Amino acid sequence: MAGVSISEVGITRAIMRSALKILDEYSSVDVAIVGAGPSGMTAAYYLARAGLKTIVLERRFSFGGGIGGAASHLPSIVVEYPASEILSEDFGVRLQDMGDGLFVIDPAEMMAKLATRAIDAGAKFLLGINVEDVIIRDNPPRIAGLAVYWSSIQMANIHTDPFFIEAKAVVDATGHDAEVVTVAARKNPDLGLKVPGERSAYASVAEDLVVKYTGRVMEGLYVTGMAVAAVYGLPRMGPIFGSMIMSGKRVAELIINDLRSR
Ligand code: 48F
């Protein structure tokens, strides 16, 4: 092709020049979200839309978290009002009204549109990155960022020192295991953080409580989505996703407010 010169080293240099610039630029952010599931991607959209420099760190090479598995691998996601309205209006997701206030969505559409809106709003997604620890500061105790390495290194189970990302706010959106709060609690017992784990299913109660308890766990550290249930010992809700969207939106609003009032 005229004007195109392809060589192996040329390809490598293009990748290196671009990728190292990205890693340098995003080594310091306003908000670092761990997990590209429904709550993390929703939060990313609203945070980036508000003009905050936002990064989403996801261990897998794909986004969506539990959305893809949906309800026992069946291709229908259930949400309820008001999440249904948010998904339709802010994310352009198409809904099918099933009655009783329940709506059904195609999981592939939901994953793609949450990610697209977040990326178009300015959030940066880094895939294949595993978050293994937090950065901590004292006086007063504060979470100041994250220690990360490539997921392939984690899978190979070989010890490698991490690299670091500094953030004014860290969001644990890692789902059922609340991995960020768990590691912060385990490595820093003086913080007094506890992760009792989620309780058995009680969908109607769980949907409300997850949103209600969404928020700041300690200075610099926030929790959203199913990680909220793990941190506060709340019941699970099973395959209904409204609270994941509401929780993601809520954590974004709280962080925007906290960072603006600093
Ligand atoms: O599990 P996940 O979808 O979390 P969520 O946003 O939504 C939960 C629902 O999907 C569903 C449910 C409610 O209906 O019960 O399960 O709370 O997404 C969490 C994402 O975080 C990634 C993980 O790969 C997944 O994509 N993740 C978890 N731990 C880490 C991580 C880690 N240490 N580093 C990077 N990514």
PDB file of N, CA, C and O in Angstrom, residues 85-110:
ATOM      1  N   GLU A  85     -34.680   3.543  33.924  1.00  0.00           N
ATOM      2  CA  GLU A  85     -34.749   4.866  33.288  1.00  0.00           C
ATOM      3  C   GLU A  85     -33.340   5.411  33.016  1.00  0.00           C
ATOM      4  O   GLU A  85     -33.071   5.976  31.958  1.00  0.00           O
ATOM      5  N   ILE A  86     -32.446   5.203  33.978  1.00  0.00           N
ATOM      6  CA  ILE A  86     -31.060   5.674  33.802  1.00  0.00           C
ATOM      7  C   ILE A  86     -30.403   4.961  32.626  1.00  0.00           C
ATOM      8  O   ILE A  86     -29.744   5.575  31.787  1.00  0.00           O
ATOM      9  N   LEU A  87     -30.601   3.643  32.563  1.00  0.00           N
ATOM     10  CA  LEU A  87     -29.986   2.873  31.464  1.00  0.00           C
ATOM     11  C   LEU A  87     -30.520   3.333  30.120  1.00  0.00           C
ATOM     12  O   LEU A  87     -29.777   3.448  29.140  1.00  0.00           O
ATOM     13  N   SER A  88     -31.812   3.609  30.076  1.00  0.00           N
ATOM     14  CA  SER A  88     -32.412   4.038  28.824  1.00  0.00           C
ATOM     15  C   SER A  88     -31.968   5.456  28.456  1.00  0.00           C
ATOM     16  O   SER A  88     -31.512   5.708  27.338  1.00  0.00           O
ATOM     17  N   GLU A  89     -32.047   6.375  29.412  1.00  0.00           N
ATOM     18  CA  GLU A  89     -31.794   7.786  29.090  1.00  0.00           C
ATOM     19  C   GLU A  89     -30.315   8.125  28.978  1.00  0.00           C
ATOM     20  O   GLU A  89     -29.902   8.812  28.051  1.00  0.00           O
ATOM     21  N   ASP A  90     -29.493   7.654  29.930  1.00  0.00           N
ATOM     22  CA  ASP A  90     -28.080   8.056  29.924  1.00  0.00           C
ATOM     23  C   ASP A  90     -27.206   7.129  29.081  1.00  0.00           C
ATOM     24  O   ASP A  90     -26.150   7.535  28.610  1.00  0.00           O
ATOM     25  N   PHE A  91     -27.634   5.873  28.917  1.00  0.00           N
ATOM     26  CA  PHE A  91     -26.769   4.910  28.213  1.00  0.00           C
ATOM     27  C   PHE A  91     -27.362   4.407  26.902  1.00  0.00           C
ATOM     28  O   PHE A  91     -26.718   3.663  26.176  1.00  0.00           O
ATOM     29  N   GLY A  92     -28.594   4.789  26.606  1.00  0.00           N
ATOM     30  CA  GLY A  92     -29.201   4.384  25.333  1.00  0.00           C
ATOM     31  C   GLY A  92     -29.470   2.899  25.237  1.00  0.00           C
ATOM     32  O   GLY A  92     -29.533   2.333  24.136  1.00  0.00           O
ATOM     33  N   VAL A  93     -29.640   2.227  26.391  1.00  0.00           N
ATOM     34  CA  VAL A  93     -29.901   0.777  26.394  1.00  0.00           C
ATOM     35  C   VAL A  93     -31.385   0.535  26.131  1.00  0.00           C
ATOM     36  O   VAL A  93     -32.243   1.216  26.689  1.00  0.00           O
ATOM     37  N   ARG A  94     -31.687  -0.454  25.281  1.00  0.00           N
ATOM     38  CA  ARG A  94     -33.096  -0.775  24.986  1.00  0.00           C
ATOM     39  C   ARG A  94     -33.642  -1.764  26.011  1.00  0.00           C
ATOM     40  O   ARG A  94     -32.965  -2.734  26.357  1.00  0.00           O
ATOM     41  N   LEU A  95     -34.864  -1.502  26.457  1.00  0.00           N
ATOM     42  CA  LEU A  95     -35.474  -2.310  27.525  1.00  0.00           C
ATOM     43  C   LEU A  95     -36.742  -2.971  27.028  1.00  0.00           C
ATOM     44  O   LEU A  95     -37.480  -2.393  26.232  1.00  0.00           O
ATOM     45  N   GLN A  96     -36.995  -4.153  27.565  1.00  0.00           N
ATOM     46  CA  GLN A  96     -38.283  -4.802  27.300  1.00  0.00           C
ATOM     47  C   GLN A  96     -39.059  -4.839  28.616  1.00  0.00           C
ATOM     48  O   GLN A  96     -38.556  -5.376  29.621  1.00  0.00           O
ATOM     49  N   ASP A  97     -40.251  -4.265  28.614  1.00  0.00           N
ATOM     50  CA  ASP A  97     -41.067  -4.195  29.834  1.00  0.00           C
ATOM     51  C   ASP A  97     -41.702  -5.565  30.096  1.00  0.00           C
ATOM     52  O   ASP A  97     -42.469  -6.073  29.273  1.00  0.00           O
ATOM     53  N   MET A  98     -41.377  -6.168  31.249  1.00  0.00           N
ATOM     54  CA  MET A  98     -41.898  -7.497  31.581  1.00  0.00           C
ATOM     55  C   MET A  98     -43.055  -7.429  32.580  1.00  0.00           C
ATOM     56  O   MET A  98     -43.505  -8.462  33.081  1.00  0.00           O
ATOM     57  N   GLY A  99     -43.482  -6.212  32.943  1.00  0.00           N
ATOM     58  CA  GLY A  99     -44.533  -6.059  33.952  1.00  0.00           C
ATOM     59  C   GLY A  99     -43.946  -6.121  35.361  1.00  0.00           C
ATOM     60  O   GLY A  99     -42.756  -6.456  35.540  1.00  0.00           O
ATOM     61  N   ASP A 100     -44.764  -5.790  36.361  1.00  0.00           N
ATOM     62  CA  ASP A 100     -44.338  -5.791  37.770  1.00  0.00           C
ATOM     63  C   ASP A 100     -43.121  -4.896  38.013  1.00  0.00           C
ATOM     64  O   ASP A 100     -42.337  -5.137  38.939  1.00  0.00           O
ATOM     65  N   GLY A 101     -42.909  -3.907  37.150  1.00  0.00           N
ATOM     66  CA  GLY A 101     -41.770  -2.987  37.345  1.00  0.00           C
ATOM     67  C   GLY A 101     -40.433  -3.576  36.923  1.00  0.00           C
ATOM     68  O   GLY A 101     -39.386  -2.994  37.187  1.00  0.00           O
ATOM     69  N   LEU A 102     -40.455  -4.731  36.269  1.00  0.00           N
ATOM     70  CA  LEU A 102     -39.206  -5.371  35.828  1.00  0.00           C
ATOM     71  C   LEU A 102     -39.008  -5.183  34.326  1.00  0.00           C
ATOM     72  O   LEU A 102     -39.970  -5.242  33.549  1.00  0.00           O
ATOM     73  N   PHE A 103     -37.748  -4.982  33.943  1.00  0.00           N
ATOM     74  CA  PHE A 103     -37.385  -4.810  32.532  1.00  0.00           C
ATOM     75  C   PHE A 103     -36.249  -5.765  32.195  1.00  0.00           C
ATOM     76  O   PHE A 103     -35.424  -6.080  33.064  1.00  0.00           O
ATOM     77  N   VAL A 104     -36.209  -6.184  30.939  1.00  0.00           N
ATOM     78  CA  VAL A 104     -35.159  -7.100  30.503  1.00  0.00           C
ATOM     79  C   VAL A 104     -34.297  -6.415  29.439  1.00  0.00           C
ATOM     80  O   VAL A 104     -34.794  -5.661  28.612  1.00  0.00           O
ATOM     81  N   ILE A 105     -32.982  -6.697  29.522  1.00  0.00           N
ATOM     82  CA  ILE A 105     -31.992  -6.108  28.603  1.00  0.00           C
ATOM     83  C   ILE A 105     -31.114  -7.223  28.053  1.00  0.00           C
ATOM     84  O   ILE A 105     -30.837  -8.206  28.751  1.00  0.00           O
ATOM     85  N   ASP A 106     -30.617  -7.017  26.842  1.00  0.00           N
ATOM     86  CA  ASP A 106     -29.627  -7.932  26.269  1.00  0.00           C
ATOM     87  C   ASP A 106     -28.275  -7.672  26.959  1.00  0.00           C
ATOM     88  O   ASP A 106     -27.791  -6.535  26.943  1.00  0.00           O
ATOM     89  N   PRO A 107     -27.658  -8.696  27.584  1.00  0.00           N
ATOM     90  CA  PRO A 107     -26.400  -8.452  28.313  1.00  0.00           C
ATOM     91  C   PRO A 107     -25.285  -7.881  27.448  1.00  0.00           C
ATOM     92  O   PRO A 107     -24.520  -7.019  27.901  1.00  0.00           O
ATOM     93  N   ALA A 108     -25.183  -8.357  26.199  1.00  0.00           N
ATOM     94  CA  ALA A 108     -24.105  -7.851  25.329  1.00  0.00           C
ATOM     95  C   ALA A 108     -24.293  -6.354  25.083  1.00  0.00           C
ATOM     96  O   ALA A 108     -23.334  -5.574  25.086  1.00  0.00           O
ATOM     97  N   GLU A 109     -25.544  -5.949  24.897  1.00  0.00           N
ATOM     98  CA  GLU A 109     -25.823  -4.523  24.671  1.00  0.00           C
ATOM     99  C   GLU A 109     -25.488  -3.719  25.923  1.00  0.00           C
ATOM    100  O   GLU A 109     -24.899  -2.641  25.849  1.00  0.00           O
ATOM    101  N   MET A 110     -25.855  -4.258  27.076  1.00  0.00           N
ATOM    102  CA  MET A 110     -25.600  -3.521  28.324  1.00  0.00           C
ATOM    103  C   MET A 110     -24.093  -3.347  28.557  1.00  0.00           C
ATOM    104  O   MET A 110     -23.620  -2.256  28.876  1.00  0.00           O
TER     105      MET A 110
END
